[in-house]
XYZ file of N, CA, C and O in Angstrom:
520
model
N 12.371 -11.346 -16.007
C 12.268 -11.062 -14.613
C 12.884 -9.814 -14.246
O 14.017 -9.496 -14.758
N 12.245 -8.886 -13.463
C 12.723 -7.642 -13.103
C 13.858 -7.838 -11.994
O 13.808 -8.709 -11.139
N 14.875 -6.818 -12.111
C 15.910 -6.738 -11.123
C 15.363 -6.454 -9.705
O 15.811 -6.974 -8.744
N 14.396 -5.526 -9.555
C 13.853 -5.224 -8.382
C 12.571 -5.758 -8.332
O 11.597 -5.489 -9.102
N 12.261 -6.617 -7.295
C 11.052 -7.329 -7.083
C 10.666 -7.151 -5.541
O 11.392 -7.725 -4.746
N 9.639 -6.318 -5.251
C 9.202 -6.130 -3.870
C 7.826 -6.585 -3.810
O 6.959 -6.179 -4.509
N 7.625 -7.392 -2.729
C 6.189 -7.846 -2.399
C 6.211 -7.760 -0.844
O 6.987 -8.264 -0.229
N 4.957 -7.133 -0.405
C 4.976 -6.948 1.088
C 3.431 -6.918 1.304
O 2.632 -6.599 0.413
N 3.027 -7.161 2.553
C 1.669 -7.063 2.890
C 1.458 -6.679 4.435
O 2.401 -6.904 5.256
N 0.478 -5.866 4.684
C 0.165 -5.264 5.996
C -1.314 -5.296 6.189
O -2.146 -4.883 5.237
N -1.811 -5.884 7.309
C -3.240 -5.761 7.724
C -3.583 -4.433 8.082
O -2.961 -3.765 9.082
N -4.802 -3.873 7.686
C -5.237 -2.612 8.175
C -6.645 -2.914 8.513
O -7.458 -3.336 7.772
N -6.915 -2.524 9.824
C -8.377 -2.735 10.375
C -9.315 -1.545 9.981
O -9.591 -0.752 10.743
N -9.537 -1.492 8.706
C -10.372 -0.458 8.118
C -11.013 -1.017 6.785
O -10.443 -1.971 6.095
N -12.129 -0.575 6.465
C -12.847 -0.908 5.265
C -11.993 -0.582 3.942
O -11.257 0.437 3.930
N -12.058 -1.480 2.909
C -11.280 -1.294 1.706
C -11.478 0.130 1.117
O -10.554 0.747 0.627
N -12.736 0.571 1.167
C -12.998 1.805 0.508
C -12.317 2.968 1.180
O -11.819 3.834 0.518
N -12.168 2.968 2.571
C -11.434 3.959 3.310
C -9.873 3.796 3.052
O -9.298 4.800 2.927
N -9.442 2.662 2.932
C -8.001 2.534 2.655
C -7.736 3.045 1.207
O -6.732 3.708 0.946
N -8.552 2.726 0.218
C -8.391 3.179 -1.131
C -8.519 4.691 -1.291
O -7.596 5.287 -1.905
N -9.394 5.257 -0.484
C -9.483 6.716 -0.465
C -8.106 7.360 0.222
O -7.622 8.303 -0.437
N -7.617 6.734 1.192
C -6.391 7.160 1.897
C -5.186 7.213 0.946
O -4.408 8.108 1.065
N -4.997 6.282 -0.021
C -3.878 6.281 -0.854
C -4.229 6.799 -2.351
O -3.325 6.707 -3.173
N -5.387 7.392 -2.459
C -5.723 7.859 -3.811
C -5.117 9.214 -4.182
O -5.175 9.611 -5.375
N -4.468 9.905 -3.269
C -3.977 11.147 -3.544
C -2.551 11.192 -4.112
O -1.603 10.732 -3.645
N -2.400 11.781 -5.270
C -1.159 11.997 -5.956
C -0.103 12.764 -5.033
O 1.093 12.520 -5.138
N -0.570 13.614 -4.257
C 0.320 14.332 -3.397
C 1.008 13.366 -2.397
O 2.144 13.466 -2.108
N 0.228 12.386 -1.788
C 0.827 11.346 -1.051
C 1.818 10.533 -1.795
O 2.910 10.191 -1.218
N 1.556 10.153 -2.885
C 2.441 9.309 -3.718
C 3.762 10.046 -3.845
O 4.852 9.434 -3.708
N 3.668 11.356 -4.207
C 5.052 12.187 -4.293
C 5.780 12.120 -2.981
O 7.001 12.150 -2.981
N 5.043 12.261 -1.850
C 5.754 12.100 -0.573
C 6.423 10.755 -0.280
O 7.451 10.546 0.253
N 5.601 9.722 -0.606
C 6.019 8.330 -0.354
C 7.148 7.905 -1.301
O 8.088 7.129 -0.942
N 7.145 8.275 -2.632
C 7.985 7.946 -3.560
C 8.411 9.139 -4.339
O 8.038 9.309 -5.618
N 9.205 10.041 -3.768
C 9.537 11.343 -4.403
C 10.231 11.290 -5.700
O 10.176 12.242 -6.521
N 10.966 10.216 -5.950
C 11.726 10.136 -7.240
C 11.049 9.451 -8.341
O 11.490 9.143 -9.523
N 9.762 9.106 -8.050
C 8.964 8.238 -9.051
C 7.870 9.029 -9.633
O 7.178 9.915 -9.021
N 7.548 8.924 -10.942
C 6.445 9.389 -11.670
C 5.479 8.298 -11.803
O 5.798 7.270 -12.599
N 4.271 8.345 -11.274
C 3.283 7.276 -11.334
C 2.129 7.625 -12.309
O 1.526 8.679 -12.220
N 1.846 6.739 -13.180
C 0.731 6.835 -14.046
C -0.269 5.804 -13.810
O 0.116 4.613 -13.909
N -1.539 6.123 -13.415
C -2.539 5.077 -13.133
C -2.806 4.210 -14.408
O -3.123 4.846 -15.465
N -2.718 2.940 -14.315
C -3.009 2.050 -15.436
C -4.258 1.352 -15.142
O -4.974 0.971 -16.089
N -4.670 1.198 -13.909
C -5.984 0.583 -13.460
C -6.369 1.073 -12.089
O -5.652 0.769 -11.065
N -7.406 1.730 -11.960
C -7.993 2.160 -10.590
C -9.095 1.191 -10.362
O -10.079 1.161 -11.121
N -8.812 0.368 -9.333
C -9.707 -0.723 -9.087
C -10.631 -0.389 -7.828
O -11.217 -1.320 -7.223
N -10.731 0.829 -7.507
C -11.550 1.377 -6.484
C -11.092 0.698 -5.125
O -10.048 0.693 -4.589
N -12.065 0.063 -4.428
C -11.762 -0.566 -3.166
C -10.982 -1.860 -3.197
O -10.607 -2.444 -2.143
N -10.573 -2.159 -4.398
C -9.734 -3.358 -4.573
C -8.304 -2.947 -4.805
O -7.353 -3.779 -4.896
N -8.004 -1.629 -5.028
C -6.627 -1.164 -5.208
C -6.392 -0.277 -6.378
O -7.308 0.066 -7.109
N -5.076 -0.250 -6.773
C -4.688 0.546 -7.854
C -3.345 0.046 -8.450
O -2.596 -0.586 -7.748
N -3.213 0.304 -9.728
C -2.040 -0.209 -10.495
C -1.433 0.940 -11.233
O -2.187 1.845 -11.686
N -0.090 1.084 -11.264
C 0.612 2.218 -11.797
C 1.689 1.690 -12.735
O 2.246 0.588 -12.518
N 1.920 2.591 -13.740
C 3.199 2.420 -14.557
C 4.172 3.346 -13.814
O 3.738 4.405 -13.439
N 5.418 2.922 -13.693
C 6.336 3.791 -12.882
C 7.561 4.204 -13.773
O 8.178 3.421 -14.576
N 7.922 5.370 -13.702
C 9.163 6.054 -14.311
C 9.880 6.730 -13.327
O 9.348 7.227 -12.195
N 11.091 7.186 -13.640
C 11.827 8.032 -12.630
C 13.085 7.099 -12.097
O 13.766 6.661 -12.873
N 13.199 6.962 -10.846
C 14.266 6.296 -10.181
C 14.303 4.744 -10.672
O 15.392 4.159 -10.655
N 13.096 4.292 -10.927
C 13.052 2.933 -11.439
C 11.913 2.980 -12.612
O 11.170 3.914 -12.632
N 11.928 1.937 -13.519
C 11.046 1.861 -14.542
C 10.375 0.464 -14.405
O 10.965 -0.479 -14.433
N 9.012 0.506 -14.441
C 8.276 -0.796 -14.262
C 6.874 -0.606 -13.916
O 6.185 0.374 -14.307
N 6.383 -1.453 -12.957
C 4.980 -1.434 -12.556
C 4.977 -1.518 -10.935
O 5.856 -2.109 -10.380
N 3.817 -0.970 -10.459
C 3.662 -1.001 -9.023
C 2.136 -1.197 -8.777
O 1.297 -0.696 -9.613
N 1.753 -1.828 -7.677
C 0.391 -2.124 -7.414
C 0.133 -2.084 -5.911
O 1.132 -2.619 -5.127
N -1.017 -1.600 -5.482
C -1.500 -1.771 -4.204
C -2.833 -2.487 -4.417
O -3.759 -2.120 -4.960
N -2.818 -3.718 -3.858
C -4.086 -4.701 -3.922
C -4.700 -4.703 -2.582
O -3.862 -5.074 -1.616
N -5.876 -4.468 -2.447
C -6.642 -4.613 -1.142
C -7.460 -5.898 -1.123
O -8.426 -6.101 -1.840
N -7.068 -6.785 -0.268
C -7.776 -8.107 -0.097
C -8.600 -8.100 1.247
O -8.026 -7.935 2.298
N -9.907 -8.066 1.168
C -10.748 -8.111 2.355
C -10.345 -9.316 3.227
O -10.089 -10.394 2.775
N -10.203 -9.027 4.574
C -9.794 -10.017 5.499
C -10.345 -9.540 6.920
O -10.119 -8.432 7.298
N -10.952 -10.461 7.644
C -11.590 -10.283 8.841
C -12.304 -9.054 8.916
O -13.202 -8.750 8.190
N -11.938 -8.036 9.788
C -12.632 -6.774 9.872
C -11.766 -5.636 9.249
O -11.828 -4.451 9.720
N -11.098 -5.874 8.199
C -10.316 -4.898 7.450
C -9.840 -5.491 6.061
O -10.657 -6.231 5.531
N -8.673 -5.045 5.770
C -8.070 -5.470 4.513
C -6.589 -5.830 4.719
O -5.982 -5.204 5.577
N -6.098 -6.631 3.789
C -4.724 -6.772 3.731
C -4.156 -5.957 2.566
O -4.788 -6.122 1.394
N -3.335 -5.057 2.745
C -2.669 -4.185 1.712
C -1.502 -4.934 1.209
O -0.570 -5.152 1.815
N -1.587 -5.380 -0.078
C -0.514 -6.027 -0.752
C 0.222 -4.956 -1.611
O -0.413 -4.268 -2.354
N 1.517 -4.863 -1.477
C 2.250 -3.864 -2.143
C 3.223 -4.696 -3.013
O 4.028 -5.502 -2.608
N 3.275 -4.326 -4.454
C 4.068 -5.058 -5.366
C 4.884 -3.985 -6.145
O 4.243 -2.985 -6.662
N 6.101 -4.268 -6.343
C 6.901 -3.358 -7.299
C 7.725 -4.252 -8.215
O 8.444 -5.168 -7.586
N 7.657 -4.208 -9.430
C 8.538 -4.882 -10.422
C 9.079 -3.849 -11.336
O 8.433 -3.258 -12.009
N 10.373 -3.817 -11.215
C 10.996 -2.566 -11.883
C 12.579 -2.957 -12.191
O 13.123 -3.772 -11.600
N 13.078 -2.001 -12.959
C 14.499 -1.925 -13.344
C 14.987 -0.639 -12.802
O 14.297 0.361 -13.035
N 16.224 -0.511 -12.311
C 16.746 0.801 -11.992
C 16.875 1.552 -13.152
O 17.331 1.096 -14.170
N 16.637 2.929 -13.060
C 16.809 3.816 -14.277
C 18.333 4.118 -14.445
O 18.745 4.579 -15.488
N 19.124 3.849 -13.432
C 20.695 4.144 -13.559
C 21.361 2.955 -13.003
O 20.887 1.991 -12.495
N 22.637 2.997 -13.217
C 23.497 1.927 -12.738
C 23.728 2.110 -11.289
O 24.488 2.990 -10.861
N 23.065 1.293 -10.508
C 23.052 1.381 -9.107
C 23.352 -0.041 -8.483
O 23.116 -1.006 -9.178
N 23.611 -0.099 -7.151
C 23.656 -1.312 -6.422
C 22.179 -1.845 -6.264
O 21.368 -1.287 -5.474
N 21.778 -2.803 -6.981
C 20.403 -3.370 -7.075
C 19.996 -3.769 -5.742
O 18.792 -3.429 -5.319
N 20.765 -4.472 -4.877
C 20.372 -4.880 -3.616
C 20.004 -3.790 -2.670
O 18.939 -3.718 -2.003
N 20.880 -2.767 -2.735
C 20.610 -1.508 -1.909
C 19.340 -0.832 -2.305
O 18.520 -0.429 -1.514
N 19.220 -0.713 -3.624
C 18.055 -0.042 -4.273
C 16.775 -0.812 -3.892
O 15.749 -0.192 -3.524
N 16.828 -2.143 -4.012
C 15.603 -2.958 -3.615
C 15.288 -2.730 -2.184
O 14.097 -2.587 -1.847
N 16.315 -2.726 -1.228
C 16.032 -2.514 0.250
C 15.357 -1.115 0.440
O 14.411 -1.029 1.247
N 15.741 -0.123 -0.316
C 15.265 1.208 -0.161
C 13.774 1.264 -0.614
O 13.019 1.890 0.090
N 13.493 0.544 -1.683
C 12.087 0.440 -2.162
C 11.183 -0.335 -1.251
O 10.092 -0.061 -1.094
N 11.727 -1.394 -0.586
C 10.978 -2.152 0.376
C 10.678 -1.348 1.601
O 9.541 -1.297 2.130
N 11.656 -0.571 2.123
C 11.400 0.319 3.155
C 10.437 1.376 2.957
O 9.604 1.756 3.794
N 10.481 1.949 1.782
C 9.484 2.999 1.365
C 8.082 2.402 1.312
O 7.116 3.034 1.822
N 7.916 1.090 0.745
C 6.676 0.515 0.821
C 6.056 0.315 2.187
O 4.890 0.528 2.535
N 6.976 -0.201 3.115
C 6.606 -0.437 4.431
C 6.249 0.850 5.166
O 5.193 0.901 5.880
N 6.984 1.891 4.963
C 6.614 3.156 5.633
C 5.236 3.694 5.140
O 4.499 4.253 5.898
N 4.922 3.561 3.787
C 3.628 3.894 3.284
C 2.535 3.113 4.007
O 1.511 3.687 4.408
N 2.613 1.781 4.079
C 1.519 1.033 4.665
C 1.334 1.286 6.158
O 0.295 1.377 6.661
N 2.471 1.536 6.835
C 2.475 1.829 8.294
C 1.762 3.137 8.450
O 1.049 3.407 9.520
N 2.139 4.092 7.520
C 1.348 5.519 7.692
C -0.103 5.308 7.596
O -0.886 5.903 8.328
N -0.547 4.522 6.556
C -1.981 4.277 6.345
C -2.627 3.658 7.565
O -3.617 3.986 8.082
N -1.820 2.739 8.049
C -2.352 1.877 9.195
C -2.524 2.868 10.456
O -3.522 2.783 11.194
N -1.473 3.622 10.770
C -1.651 4.600 11.891
C -2.777 5.562 11.719
O -3.434 5.850 12.677
N -2.960 6.112 10.500
C -3.959 7.060 10.249
C -5.333 6.327 10.371
O -6.203 6.907 11.013
N -5.618 5.193 9.877
C -6.917 4.596 9.629
C -7.273 3.784 11.000
O -8.453 3.594 11.182
N -6.299 3.470 11.730
C -6.577 2.729 12.979
C -6.426 3.733 14.300
O -6.465 3.237 15.357
N -6.278 5.087 14.089
C -6.050 5.915 15.123
C -7.099 5.801 16.117
O -8.276 5.755 15.899
N -6.806 5.770 17.483
C -7.618 5.731 18.529
C -8.148 4.376 18.925
O -8.925 4.079 19.839
N -7.712 3.386 18.186
C -8.060 1.879 18.385
C -7.017 1.138 19.177
O -5.749 1.220 18.744
N -7.315 0.638 20.284
C -6.411 -0.075 21.147
C -6.169 -1.435 20.650
O -7.066 -1.997 19.998
N -5.030 -2.038 20.812
C -4.876 -3.426 20.327
C -5.871 -4.420 20.942
O -6.252 -4.292 22.041
N -6.390 -5.209 20.094
C -7.438 -6.224 20.454
C -8.829 -5.653 20.398
O -9.885 -6.359 20.596
N -9.001 -4.302 20.193
C -10.316 -3.687 20.150
C -10.807 -3.737 18.823
O -10.019 -3.567 17.803
N -12.109 -3.893 18.765
C -12.749 -3.924 17.296
C -12.588 -2.672 16.616
O -12.626 -1.613 17.370
N -12.327 -2.591 15.439
C -12.268 -1.310 14.634
C -13.494 -0.580 14.718
O -14.586 -1.067 15.014
N -13.406 0.836 14.598
C -14.510 1.764 14.855
C -15.665 1.392 13.809
O -16.809 1.672 14.046
N -15.293 0.892 12.675
C -16.349 0.532 11.618
C -17.129 -0.631 11.815
O -18.226 -0.929 11.231
N -16.748 -1.468 12.829
C -17.442 -2.765 13.142
C -18.352 -2.467 14.368
O -17.922 -1.935 15.447
N -19.630 -2.621 14.102
C -20.562 -2.403 15.201
C -20.401 -3.443 16.236
O -20.298 -4.680 16.057
N -20.477 -2.947 17.507
C -20.415 -3.764 18.558
C -21.643 -4.540 18.898
O -22.822 -3.932 18.575
N -21.541 -5.828 19.175
C -22.864 -6.541 19.378
C -22.836 -7.044 20.825
O -21.795 -7.395 21.391
N -23.890 -6.919 21.528
C -23.904 -7.403 22.851
C -23.660 -8.896 23.052
O -24.131 -9.623 22.115
N -23.085 -9.283 24.145
C -22.706 -10.545 24.426
C -24.064 -11.343 24.711
O -24.943 -10.788 25.322
N -24.121 -12.588 24.201
C -25.140 -13.476 24.561
C -25.084 -14.163 25.791
O -24.040 -14.505 26.214
N -26.211 -14.255 26.540
C -26.203 -14.918 27.772
C -26.628 -16.404 27.711
O -27.345 -16.739 26.884
């Protein structure tokens, strides 16, 4: 079992392919996880992506996109060991916060202009039946 185990999930009201495109950029990875070197081990398209991780931690990371309602649930997993002798609990907290910041950035970007309770832009509105 890895010392650092992070699992988180966030609902994003956008199609899986749009979410996958939004996190496909290595430039974003460097901004979200500046001390990590990520190597794609499996690009699953609209279902997500898996990486081997080196740098501040060594292990694996995954973003899995699960279709739900009118969007997807972004599942974030990190299983790793610290690369240096550090306070594991503090390091795990840091990784959890970084993952949450990443998913909230995607959510803000992809749901921009959508009010709470309003159907996402990609869902066609249907007239009410009488």
